[in-house]
Each structure stands twice: as C-alpha cells, then as structure tokens.
mmCIF file of C-alpha atoms and ligand atoms in Angstrom:
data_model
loop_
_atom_site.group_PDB
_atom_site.id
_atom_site.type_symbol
_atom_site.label_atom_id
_atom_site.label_comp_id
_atom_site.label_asym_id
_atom_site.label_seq_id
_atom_site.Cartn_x
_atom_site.Cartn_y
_atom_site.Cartn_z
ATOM 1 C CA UNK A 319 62.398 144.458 34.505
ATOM 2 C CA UNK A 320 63.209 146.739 37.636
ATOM 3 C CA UNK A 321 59.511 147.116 38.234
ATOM 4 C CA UNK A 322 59.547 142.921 38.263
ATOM 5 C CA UNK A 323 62.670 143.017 40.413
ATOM 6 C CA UNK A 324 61.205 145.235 43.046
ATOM 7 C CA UNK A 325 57.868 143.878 43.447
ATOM 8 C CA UNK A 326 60.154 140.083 43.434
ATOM 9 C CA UNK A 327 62.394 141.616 46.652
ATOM 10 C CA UNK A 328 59.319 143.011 48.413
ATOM 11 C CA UNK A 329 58.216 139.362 48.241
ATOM 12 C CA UNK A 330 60.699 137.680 49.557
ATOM 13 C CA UNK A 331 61.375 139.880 52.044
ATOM 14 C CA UNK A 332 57.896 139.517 53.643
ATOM 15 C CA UNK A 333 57.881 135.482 52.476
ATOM 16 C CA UNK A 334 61.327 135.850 54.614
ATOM 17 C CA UNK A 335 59.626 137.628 57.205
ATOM 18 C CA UNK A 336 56.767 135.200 57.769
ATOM 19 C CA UNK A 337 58.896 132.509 57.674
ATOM 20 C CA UNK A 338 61.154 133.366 60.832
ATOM 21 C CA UNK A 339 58.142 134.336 62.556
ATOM 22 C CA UNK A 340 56.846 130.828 62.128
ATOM 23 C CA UNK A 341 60.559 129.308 62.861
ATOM 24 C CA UNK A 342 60.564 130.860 66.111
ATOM 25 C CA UNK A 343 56.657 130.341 66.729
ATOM 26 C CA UNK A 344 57.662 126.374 65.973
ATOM 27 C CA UNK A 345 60.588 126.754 68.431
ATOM 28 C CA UNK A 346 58.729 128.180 71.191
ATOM 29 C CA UNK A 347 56.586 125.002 70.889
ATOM 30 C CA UNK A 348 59.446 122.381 70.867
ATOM 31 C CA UNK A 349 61.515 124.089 73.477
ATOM 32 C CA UNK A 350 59.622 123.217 76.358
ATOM 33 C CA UNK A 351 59.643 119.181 74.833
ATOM 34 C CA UNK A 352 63.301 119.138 73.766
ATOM 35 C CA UNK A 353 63.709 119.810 77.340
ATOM 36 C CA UNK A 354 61.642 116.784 78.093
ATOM 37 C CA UNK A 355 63.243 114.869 76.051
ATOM 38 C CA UNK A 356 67.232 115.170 76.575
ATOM 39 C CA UNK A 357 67.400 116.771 73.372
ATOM 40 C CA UNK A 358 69.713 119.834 75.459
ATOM 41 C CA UNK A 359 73.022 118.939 76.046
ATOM 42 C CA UNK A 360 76.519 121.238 77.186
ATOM 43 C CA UNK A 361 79.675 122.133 75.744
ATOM 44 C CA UNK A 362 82.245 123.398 77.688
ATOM 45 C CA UNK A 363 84.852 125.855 77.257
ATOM 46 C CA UNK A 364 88.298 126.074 79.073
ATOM 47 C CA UNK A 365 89.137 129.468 80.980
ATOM 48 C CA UNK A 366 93.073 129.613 81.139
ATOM 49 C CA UNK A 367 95.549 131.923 82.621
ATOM 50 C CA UNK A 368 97.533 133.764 80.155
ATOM 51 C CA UNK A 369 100.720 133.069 81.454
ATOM 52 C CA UNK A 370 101.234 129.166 81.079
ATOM 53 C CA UNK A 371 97.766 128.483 79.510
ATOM 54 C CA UNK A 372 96.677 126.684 82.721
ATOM 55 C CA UNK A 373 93.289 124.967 83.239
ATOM 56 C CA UNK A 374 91.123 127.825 85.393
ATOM 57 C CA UNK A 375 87.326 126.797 84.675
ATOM 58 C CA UNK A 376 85.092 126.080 82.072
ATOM 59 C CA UNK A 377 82.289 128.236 80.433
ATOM 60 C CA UNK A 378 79.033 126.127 79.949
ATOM 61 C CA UNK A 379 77.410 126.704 76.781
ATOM 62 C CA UNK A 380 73.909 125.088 75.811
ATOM 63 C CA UNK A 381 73.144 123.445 72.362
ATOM 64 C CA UNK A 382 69.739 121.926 70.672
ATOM 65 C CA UNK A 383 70.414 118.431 69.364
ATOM 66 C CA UNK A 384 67.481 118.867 67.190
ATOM 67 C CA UNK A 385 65.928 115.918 65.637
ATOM 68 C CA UNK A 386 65.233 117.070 61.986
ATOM 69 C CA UNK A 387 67.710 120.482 61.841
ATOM 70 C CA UNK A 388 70.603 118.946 63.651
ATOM 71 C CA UNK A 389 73.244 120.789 66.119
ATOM 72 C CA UNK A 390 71.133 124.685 66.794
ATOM 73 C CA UNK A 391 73.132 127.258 68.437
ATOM 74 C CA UNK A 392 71.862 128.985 71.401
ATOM 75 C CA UNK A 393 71.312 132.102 69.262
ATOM 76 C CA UNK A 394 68.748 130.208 67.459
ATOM 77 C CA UNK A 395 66.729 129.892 70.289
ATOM 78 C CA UNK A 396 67.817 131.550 73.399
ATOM 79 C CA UNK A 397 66.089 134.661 72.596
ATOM 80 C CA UNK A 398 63.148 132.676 72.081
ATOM 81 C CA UNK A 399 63.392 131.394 75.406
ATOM 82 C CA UNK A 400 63.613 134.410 77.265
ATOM 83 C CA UNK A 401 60.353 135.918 75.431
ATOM 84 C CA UNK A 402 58.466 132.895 75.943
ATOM 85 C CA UNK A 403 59.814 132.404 79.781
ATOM 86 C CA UNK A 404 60.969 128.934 78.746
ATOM 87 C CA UNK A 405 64.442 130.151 79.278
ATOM 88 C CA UNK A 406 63.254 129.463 83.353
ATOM 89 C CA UNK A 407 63.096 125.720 82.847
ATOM 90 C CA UNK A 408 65.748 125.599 80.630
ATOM 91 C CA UNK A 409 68.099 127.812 82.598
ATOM 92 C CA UNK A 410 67.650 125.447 85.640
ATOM 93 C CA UNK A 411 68.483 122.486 83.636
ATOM 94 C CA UNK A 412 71.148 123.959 82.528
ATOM 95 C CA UNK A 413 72.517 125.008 86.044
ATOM 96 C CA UNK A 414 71.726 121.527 87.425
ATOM 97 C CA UNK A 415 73.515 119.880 84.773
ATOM 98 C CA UNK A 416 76.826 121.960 84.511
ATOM 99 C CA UNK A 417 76.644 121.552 88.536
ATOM 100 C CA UNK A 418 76.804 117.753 88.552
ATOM 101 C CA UNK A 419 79.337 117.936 85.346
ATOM 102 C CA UNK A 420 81.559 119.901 87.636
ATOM 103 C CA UNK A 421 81.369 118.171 90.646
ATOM 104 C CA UNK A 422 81.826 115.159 88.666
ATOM 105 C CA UNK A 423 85.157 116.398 87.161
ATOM 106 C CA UNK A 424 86.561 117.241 90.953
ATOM 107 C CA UNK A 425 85.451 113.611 91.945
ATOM 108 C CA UNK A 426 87.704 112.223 88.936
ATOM 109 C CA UNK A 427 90.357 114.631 88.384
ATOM 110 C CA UNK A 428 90.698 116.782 91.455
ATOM 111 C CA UNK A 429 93.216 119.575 91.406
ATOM 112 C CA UNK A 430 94.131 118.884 87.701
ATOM 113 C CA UNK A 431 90.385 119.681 85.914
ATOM 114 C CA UNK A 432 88.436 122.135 86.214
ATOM 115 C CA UNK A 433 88.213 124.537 88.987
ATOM 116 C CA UNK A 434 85.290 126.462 88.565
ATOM 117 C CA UNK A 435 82.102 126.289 85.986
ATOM 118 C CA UNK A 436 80.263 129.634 84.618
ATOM 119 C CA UNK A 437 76.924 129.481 83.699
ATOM 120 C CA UNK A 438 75.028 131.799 81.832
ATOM 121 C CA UNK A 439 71.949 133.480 83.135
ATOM 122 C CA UNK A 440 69.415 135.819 81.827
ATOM 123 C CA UNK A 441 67.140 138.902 83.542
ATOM 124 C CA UNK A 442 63.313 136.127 82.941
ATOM 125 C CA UNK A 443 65.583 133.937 85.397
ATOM 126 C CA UNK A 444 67.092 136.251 88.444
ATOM 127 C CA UNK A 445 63.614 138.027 88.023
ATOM 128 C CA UNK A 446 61.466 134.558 89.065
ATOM 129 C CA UNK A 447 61.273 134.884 92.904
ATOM 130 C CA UNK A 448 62.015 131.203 93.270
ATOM 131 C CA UNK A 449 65.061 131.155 91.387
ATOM 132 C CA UNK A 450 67.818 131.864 94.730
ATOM 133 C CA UNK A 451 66.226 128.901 96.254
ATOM 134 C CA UNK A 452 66.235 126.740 93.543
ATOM 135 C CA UNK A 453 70.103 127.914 93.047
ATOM 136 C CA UNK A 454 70.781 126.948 96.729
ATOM 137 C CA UNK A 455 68.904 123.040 95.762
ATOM 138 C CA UNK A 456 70.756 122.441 92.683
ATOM 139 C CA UNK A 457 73.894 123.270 94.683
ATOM 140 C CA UNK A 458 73.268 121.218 97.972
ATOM 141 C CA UNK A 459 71.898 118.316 95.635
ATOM 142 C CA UNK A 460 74.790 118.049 93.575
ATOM 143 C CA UNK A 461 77.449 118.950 96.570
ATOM 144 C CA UNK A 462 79.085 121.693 94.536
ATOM 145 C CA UNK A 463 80.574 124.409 96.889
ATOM 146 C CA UNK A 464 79.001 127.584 95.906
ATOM 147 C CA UNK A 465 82.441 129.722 95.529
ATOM 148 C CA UNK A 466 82.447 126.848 92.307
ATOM 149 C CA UNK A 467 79.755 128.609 90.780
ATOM 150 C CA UNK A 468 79.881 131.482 88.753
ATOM 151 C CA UNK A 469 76.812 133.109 86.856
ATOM 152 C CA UNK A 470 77.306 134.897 84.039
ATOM 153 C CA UNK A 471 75.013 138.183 83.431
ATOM 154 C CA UNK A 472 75.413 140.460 80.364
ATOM 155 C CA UNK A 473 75.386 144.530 81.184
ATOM 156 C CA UNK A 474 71.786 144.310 79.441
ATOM 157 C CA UNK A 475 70.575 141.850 81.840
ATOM 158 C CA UNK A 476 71.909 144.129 84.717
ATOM 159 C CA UNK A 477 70.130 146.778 83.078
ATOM 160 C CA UNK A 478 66.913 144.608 82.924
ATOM 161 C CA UNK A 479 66.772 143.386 86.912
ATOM 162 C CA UNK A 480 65.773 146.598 88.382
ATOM 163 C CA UNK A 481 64.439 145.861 92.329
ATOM 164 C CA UNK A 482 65.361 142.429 91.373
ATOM 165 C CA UNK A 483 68.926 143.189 90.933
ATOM 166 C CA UNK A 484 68.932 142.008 94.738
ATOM 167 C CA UNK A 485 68.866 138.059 93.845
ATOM 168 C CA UNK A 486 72.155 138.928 92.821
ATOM 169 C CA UNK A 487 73.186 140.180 96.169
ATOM 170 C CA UNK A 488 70.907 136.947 97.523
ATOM 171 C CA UNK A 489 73.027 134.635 95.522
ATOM 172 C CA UNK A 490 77.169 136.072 96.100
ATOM 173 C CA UNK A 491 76.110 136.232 100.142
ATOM 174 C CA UNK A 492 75.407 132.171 99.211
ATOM 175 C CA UNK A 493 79.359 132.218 97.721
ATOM 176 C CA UNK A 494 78.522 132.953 94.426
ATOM 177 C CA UNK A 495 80.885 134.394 92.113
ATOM 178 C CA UNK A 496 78.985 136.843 89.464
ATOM 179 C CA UNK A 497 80.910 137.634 85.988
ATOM 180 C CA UNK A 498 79.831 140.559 83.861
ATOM 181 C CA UNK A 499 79.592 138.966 79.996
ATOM 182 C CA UNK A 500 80.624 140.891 77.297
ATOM 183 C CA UNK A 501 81.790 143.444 79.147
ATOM 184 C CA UNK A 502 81.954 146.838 77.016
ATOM 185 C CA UNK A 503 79.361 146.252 74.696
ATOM 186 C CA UNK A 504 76.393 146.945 76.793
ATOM 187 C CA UNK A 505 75.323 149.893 78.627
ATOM 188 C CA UNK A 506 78.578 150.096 80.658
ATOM 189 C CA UNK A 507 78.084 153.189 83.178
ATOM 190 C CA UNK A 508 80.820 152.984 85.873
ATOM 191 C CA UNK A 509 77.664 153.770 88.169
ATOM 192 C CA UNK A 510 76.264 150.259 86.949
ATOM 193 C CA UNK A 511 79.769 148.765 87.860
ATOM 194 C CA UNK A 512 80.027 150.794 91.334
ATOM 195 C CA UNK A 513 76.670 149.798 92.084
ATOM 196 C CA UNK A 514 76.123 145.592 90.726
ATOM 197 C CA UNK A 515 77.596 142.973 92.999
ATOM 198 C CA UNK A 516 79.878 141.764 90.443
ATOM 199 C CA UNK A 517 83.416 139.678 90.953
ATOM 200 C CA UNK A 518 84.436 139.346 87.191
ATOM 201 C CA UNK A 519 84.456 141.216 84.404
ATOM 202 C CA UNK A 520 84.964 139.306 80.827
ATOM 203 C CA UNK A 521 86.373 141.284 77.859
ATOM 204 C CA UNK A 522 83.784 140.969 74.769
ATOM 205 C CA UNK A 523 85.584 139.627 72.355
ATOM 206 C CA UNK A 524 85.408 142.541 69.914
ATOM 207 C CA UNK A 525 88.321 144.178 72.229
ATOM 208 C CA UNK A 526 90.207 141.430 72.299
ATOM 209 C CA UNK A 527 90.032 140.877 68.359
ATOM 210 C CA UNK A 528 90.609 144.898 68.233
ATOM 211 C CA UNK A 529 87.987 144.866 65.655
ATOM 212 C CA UNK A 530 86.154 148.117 67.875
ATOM 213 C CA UNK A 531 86.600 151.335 66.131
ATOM 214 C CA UNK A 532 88.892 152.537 68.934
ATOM 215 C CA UNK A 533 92.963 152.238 68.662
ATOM 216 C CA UNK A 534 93.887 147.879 69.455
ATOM 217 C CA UNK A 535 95.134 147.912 72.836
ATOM 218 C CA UNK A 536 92.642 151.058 74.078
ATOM 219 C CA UNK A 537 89.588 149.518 75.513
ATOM 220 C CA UNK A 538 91.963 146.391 77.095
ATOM 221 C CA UNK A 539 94.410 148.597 78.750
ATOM 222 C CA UNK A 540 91.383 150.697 80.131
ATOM 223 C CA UNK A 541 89.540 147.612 81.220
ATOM 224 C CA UNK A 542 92.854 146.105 82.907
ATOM 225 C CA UNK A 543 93.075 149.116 84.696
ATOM 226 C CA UNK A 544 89.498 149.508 85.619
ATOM 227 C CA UNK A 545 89.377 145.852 86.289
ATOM 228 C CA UNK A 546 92.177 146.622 88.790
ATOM 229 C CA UNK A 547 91.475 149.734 90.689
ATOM 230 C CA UNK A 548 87.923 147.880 91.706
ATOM 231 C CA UNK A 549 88.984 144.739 92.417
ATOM 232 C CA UNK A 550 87.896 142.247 90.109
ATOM 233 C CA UNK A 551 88.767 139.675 88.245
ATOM 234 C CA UNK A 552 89.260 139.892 84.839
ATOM 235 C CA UNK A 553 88.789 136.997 81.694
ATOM 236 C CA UNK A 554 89.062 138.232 77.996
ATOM 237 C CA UNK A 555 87.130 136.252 75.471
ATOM 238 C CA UNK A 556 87.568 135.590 71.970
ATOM 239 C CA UNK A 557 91.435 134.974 71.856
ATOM 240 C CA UNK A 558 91.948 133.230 68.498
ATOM 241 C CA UNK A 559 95.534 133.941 67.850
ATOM 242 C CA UNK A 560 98.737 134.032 69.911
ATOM 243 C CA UNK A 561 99.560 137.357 68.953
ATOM 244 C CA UNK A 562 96.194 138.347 71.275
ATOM 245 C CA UNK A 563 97.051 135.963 73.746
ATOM 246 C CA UNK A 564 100.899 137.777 74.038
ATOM 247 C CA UNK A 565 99.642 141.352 74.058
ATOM 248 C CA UNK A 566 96.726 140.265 76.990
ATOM 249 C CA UNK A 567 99.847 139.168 78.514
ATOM 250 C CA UNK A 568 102.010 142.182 78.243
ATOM 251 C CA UNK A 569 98.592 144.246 79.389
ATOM 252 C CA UNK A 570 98.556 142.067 82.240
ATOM 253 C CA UNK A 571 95.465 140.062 82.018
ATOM 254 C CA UNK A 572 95.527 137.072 84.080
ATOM 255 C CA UNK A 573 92.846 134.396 82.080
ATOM 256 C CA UNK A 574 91.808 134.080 78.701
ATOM 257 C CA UNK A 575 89.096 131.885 76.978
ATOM 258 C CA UNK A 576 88.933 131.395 73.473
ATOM 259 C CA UNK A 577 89.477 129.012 70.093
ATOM 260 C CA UNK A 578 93.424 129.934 70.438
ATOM 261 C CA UNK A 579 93.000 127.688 73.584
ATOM 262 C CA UNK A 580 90.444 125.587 72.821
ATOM 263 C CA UNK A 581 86.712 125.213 71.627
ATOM 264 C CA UNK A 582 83.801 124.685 73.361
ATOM 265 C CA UNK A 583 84.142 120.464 74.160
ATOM 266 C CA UNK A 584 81.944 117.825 75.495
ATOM 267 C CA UNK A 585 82.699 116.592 78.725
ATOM 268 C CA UNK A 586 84.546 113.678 77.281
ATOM 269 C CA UNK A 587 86.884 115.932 75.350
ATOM 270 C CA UNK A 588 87.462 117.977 78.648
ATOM 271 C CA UNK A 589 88.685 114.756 80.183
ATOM 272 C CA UNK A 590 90.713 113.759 77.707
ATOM 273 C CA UNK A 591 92.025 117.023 77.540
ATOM 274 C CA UNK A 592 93.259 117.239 81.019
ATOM 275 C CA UNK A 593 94.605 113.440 81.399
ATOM 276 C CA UNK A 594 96.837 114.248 77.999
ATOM 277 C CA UNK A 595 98.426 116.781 79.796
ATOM 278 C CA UNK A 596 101.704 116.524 81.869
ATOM 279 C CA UNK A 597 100.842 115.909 85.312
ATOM 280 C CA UNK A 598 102.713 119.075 87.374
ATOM 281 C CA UNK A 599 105.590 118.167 89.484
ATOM 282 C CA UNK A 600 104.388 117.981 93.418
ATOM 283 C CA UNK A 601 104.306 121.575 94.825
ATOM 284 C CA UNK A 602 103.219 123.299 91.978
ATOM 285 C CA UNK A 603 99.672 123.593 92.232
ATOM 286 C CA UNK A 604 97.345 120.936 90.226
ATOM 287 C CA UNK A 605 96.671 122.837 86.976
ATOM 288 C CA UNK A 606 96.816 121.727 83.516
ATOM 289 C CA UNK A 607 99.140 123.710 80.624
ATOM 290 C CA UNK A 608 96.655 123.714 77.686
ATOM 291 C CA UNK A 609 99.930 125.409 75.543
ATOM 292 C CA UNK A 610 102.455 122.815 76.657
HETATM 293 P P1 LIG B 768 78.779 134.122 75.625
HETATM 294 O O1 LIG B 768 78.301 133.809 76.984
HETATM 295 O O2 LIG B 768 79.501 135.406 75.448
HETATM 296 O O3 LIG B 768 79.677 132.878 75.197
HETATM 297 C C1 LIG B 768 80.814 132.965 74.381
HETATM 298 C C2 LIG B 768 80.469 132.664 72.937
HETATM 299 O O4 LIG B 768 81.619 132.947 72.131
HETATM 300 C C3 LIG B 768 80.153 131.184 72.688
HETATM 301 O O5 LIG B 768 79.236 131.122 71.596
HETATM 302 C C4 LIG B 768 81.509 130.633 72.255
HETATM 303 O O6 LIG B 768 81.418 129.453 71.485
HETATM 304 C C5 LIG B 768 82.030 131.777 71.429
HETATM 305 N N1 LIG B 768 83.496 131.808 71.360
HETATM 306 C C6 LIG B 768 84.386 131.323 72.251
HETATM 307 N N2 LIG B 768 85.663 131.556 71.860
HETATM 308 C C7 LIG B 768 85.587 132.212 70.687
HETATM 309 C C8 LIG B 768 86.578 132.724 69.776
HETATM 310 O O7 LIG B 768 87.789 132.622 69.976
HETATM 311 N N3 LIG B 768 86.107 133.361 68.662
HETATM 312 C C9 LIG B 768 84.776 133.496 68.402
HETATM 313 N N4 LIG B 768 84.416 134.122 67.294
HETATM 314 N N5 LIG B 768 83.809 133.029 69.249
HETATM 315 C C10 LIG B 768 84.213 132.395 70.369
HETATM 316 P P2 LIG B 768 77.913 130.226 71.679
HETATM 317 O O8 LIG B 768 78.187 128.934 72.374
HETATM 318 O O9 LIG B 768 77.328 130.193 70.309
HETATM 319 O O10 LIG B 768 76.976 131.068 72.647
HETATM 320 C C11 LIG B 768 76.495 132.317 72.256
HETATM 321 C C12 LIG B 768 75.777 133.010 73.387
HETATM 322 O O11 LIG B 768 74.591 132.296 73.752
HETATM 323 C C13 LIG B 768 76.593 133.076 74.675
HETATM 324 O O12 LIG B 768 77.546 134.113 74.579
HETATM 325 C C14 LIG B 768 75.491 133.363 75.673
HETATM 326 O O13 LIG B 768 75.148 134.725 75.652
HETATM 327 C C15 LIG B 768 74.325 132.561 75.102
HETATM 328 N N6 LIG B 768 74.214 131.294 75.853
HETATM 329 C C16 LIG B 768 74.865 130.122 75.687
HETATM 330 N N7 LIG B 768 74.482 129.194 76.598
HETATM 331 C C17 LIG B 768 73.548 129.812 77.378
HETATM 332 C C18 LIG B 768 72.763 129.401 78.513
HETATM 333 O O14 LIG B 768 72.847 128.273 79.034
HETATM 334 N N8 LIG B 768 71.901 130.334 79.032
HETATM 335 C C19 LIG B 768 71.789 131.597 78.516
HETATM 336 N N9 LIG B 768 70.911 132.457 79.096
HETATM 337 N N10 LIG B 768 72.520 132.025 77.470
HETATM 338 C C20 LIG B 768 73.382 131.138 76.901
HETATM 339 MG MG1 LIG B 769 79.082 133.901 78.772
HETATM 340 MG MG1 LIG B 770 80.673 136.440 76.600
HETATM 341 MG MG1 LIG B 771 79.892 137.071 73.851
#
C-alpha cells in the first residue's frame, strides 16, 4: 500500500507539473488575443488618507475576463506576460486605459473623485527603449497631466533595470510620480532607496497585517520614519481592519489602501462611490470621506 501510495504522488505530481506548464503555455498564446479582443478590463482601488478616509487616488489593477475560465487574476498570468514580453502590449493598454479612466473621472467629478491613478509596471516594460515615448503619447492623447500619473515598480523590478533604471529618471523629469510596491519585501538596501528616483513608498501589506516575524508596529514605525527623513510619501496596503487603520494613524501614516476601505471597483462603482458621499462644505478641499 505505501509502495502504491508513493509511486500514486510521484504521478500526480509530475501529471500536476505538466499540466501548469501547458496552462501557462495556453496562456501565453491567448494573451496576446485577449488583448485583441477587449477581453482585459480594470478595477480600481481607492487610496485614502488615514485621518478622515478621504478619496486620494486609485490603484489600477488588471483582470482576464476569460471566455471559458471566467474572472483570472493577474497572478494567473502576469508572470506569464513578463516571460513572454507580452506584458509590453499589455502594460501599454493598461496605461492608456487607466489614463483616459482618470481623466474621465476629473471631467465628471472634478475635485471630489479621484486625484491621482497608479499603475503598475514591470522591469520587460521600463527596459523597451520606446516605452518613455510611448508614456509621453498616452499622456498627451488622453490630456492627463503627468504629476496624475504614478507608476508603480516593485524593489525586484528596481533590482532588474540596471542601465535602464534611467527611464525612470526619463519619466519623473516628464512629472511622473514613481511608488515603490511592496515596499520591505524585496531587496530593500537603503543604497537602492538613496540611489532610485522614487516619490512613494507603499507598505507591503504583510507589515501592515503584522503577520512579519518582527514585533507589530516594528517595520511601520521604521518605515514612517525612513519614509520621513527622505522625503517621501508614504501609502500602506492591505488595511483590512480598523484596528490597522487606528494604529497607521497613531504611527502617523498619512494614506492607506485596502478592503477596510474598499475593494478593488469598476469604474461604475468608483462613481457611485464618490456621488454617495456628502459633498464637503465650500472651503474644505473637494475630497470624498469613504468612512463617513
Ligand atoms: P499590488 O500592486 O501590490 O496590488 C495590490 C494587491 O493587493 C491587489 O491584488 C489587491 O486586490 C490586493 N489587496 C488590496 N487590498 C487588500 C487587502 O486589504 N487585503 C488583501 N489580502 N489584499 C488586498 P491583485 O489585484 O490580485 O493584484 C496582484 C498583483 O498583480 C499586484 O500587486 C501587482 O503586482 C500585479 N498587477 C496587477 N495589475 C497589474 C498591471 O497592470 N501590471 C503589472 N505589471 N502588474 C499588475
Ligand atoms: Mg501595486
Ligand atoms: Mg503592492
Ligand atoms: Mg502587494
């Protein structure tokens, strides 16, 4: 019986094997025509300030409205992307379309939606020499002011730019803004910090949650205070309770993002969002209370 148990595991394991091998073989190939064919579309999440749960921004987050497996996280397919360099074609779709989704929300709602969109970007893109120009187009076409725009890049992808780390520089002279994702996780060096053009830094949401091995509030009161002393802006993600959201507070951070706030939302849901809110009294400044 053992003997038939092992040889049964070794099976599956190398039946399991072969089979996500072909998966991601079979998404490589539909990638490129999901693209084609509007099968992409955005959610978006709201960035808030701690105190008063105010609309900042929205993070834009790619899905796969695929026709036989239904709703596929980016994790499905992302790192297929990148390996297969279909991440460049979808990464400018993306950009274009959270662009025009933005610019779309200041025509409609002004003051009172969303400030700012952050788009996610990986090393295949800021490596393709065209990609800074193709930036500058997508923002000129849909009349999006660059300091609108901010690109998220993961330590890893930092890691990964070598000489081309200077797109980054290419793209914050534009107006840029440039948020480091997950901050913490990666390969952190405070060299890499001193030296990356970077004007955000987001709290990976294993701080936040205090599931890291370290003591709860260590790694955010260190980050505030790094965050801080260089002059950057700081977002922690992954809030999912208010007792998080009241200790970011009492640490100091200034903007949160997270399911305690809300989800990731179509743009419909965004909308709605905002117009259900209170409209502020004249003088404060036009932000919504997502807490209220
Ligand atoms: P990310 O950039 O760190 O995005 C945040 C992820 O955390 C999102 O997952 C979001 O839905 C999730 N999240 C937000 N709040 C909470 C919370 O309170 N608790 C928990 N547990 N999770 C929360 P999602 O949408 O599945 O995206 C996963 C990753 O896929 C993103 O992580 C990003 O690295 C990548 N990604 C998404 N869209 C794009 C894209 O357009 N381009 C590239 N290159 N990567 C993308
Ligand atoms: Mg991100
Ligand atoms: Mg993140
Ligand atoms: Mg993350």
């Amino acid at each position: 019986a053992a003997k038939h148990h092992g040889g049964s595991n070794v099976e599956q394991y190398t039946e399991g094997m072969a089979a996500s091998i072909a998966d991601s073989a079979a998404i490589g190939a539909q990638l490129q025509h999901a693209i084609n064919e509007g099968q992409m579309f955005l959610e978006y999440q709201p960035i808030v300030t701690l105190d008063g749960g105010r609309l900042k921004g929205v993070e834009a987050l790619v899905r796969w409205n695929h026709p036989a497996r239904g709703i596929v996280p980016p994790i499905e397919f992302i790192p297929v992307a990148e390996r297969t360099g279909l991440i460049v074609p979808l990464g400018d779709w993306v950009l274009l379309e959270a662009c025009r989704q933005l610019a779309a929300w200041r025509d409609e709602l002004g003051d009172l939606g969303p400030g700012i969109v952050n788009v996610n970007v990986s090393a295949r893109q800021l490596r393709d020499p065209g990609y800074v120009g193709r930036v500058a187009a997508t923002l000129s076409e849909t009349g999006l002011p660059p300091h609108r725009l901010t690109l998220e890049i993961t330590e890893s992808t930092a890691v990964a730019l070598g000489e081309s780390v200077g797109a980054l520089d290419d793209l914050r002279r534009m107006g840029i803004r440039i948020a480091l994702d997950d901050f913490g996780t990666g390969q952190s060096t405070l060299t890499l910090l001193h030296e990356l053009p970077v004007d955000q830094l987001k709290l990976d949401r294993s701080f936040t949650q205090g599931t890291d091995t370290g003591r709860r509030d260590t790694m955010p009161s260190a980050v505030i205070a790094l965050a801080e002393a260089v002059g950057l802006d700081l977002v922690a993600e992954g809030v999912e309770n208010r007792d998080q959201a009241d200790r970011l507070a009492v640490l100091g951070y200034q903007y949160a993002q997270g399911y305690h706030f809300a989800r990731p939302l179509s743009p419909d849901a965004v909308t709605a969002m905002v117009a259900a809110l209170p409209k502020p009294s004249s003088g404060e400044t036009g932000a919504a209370d997502l807490t209220a």
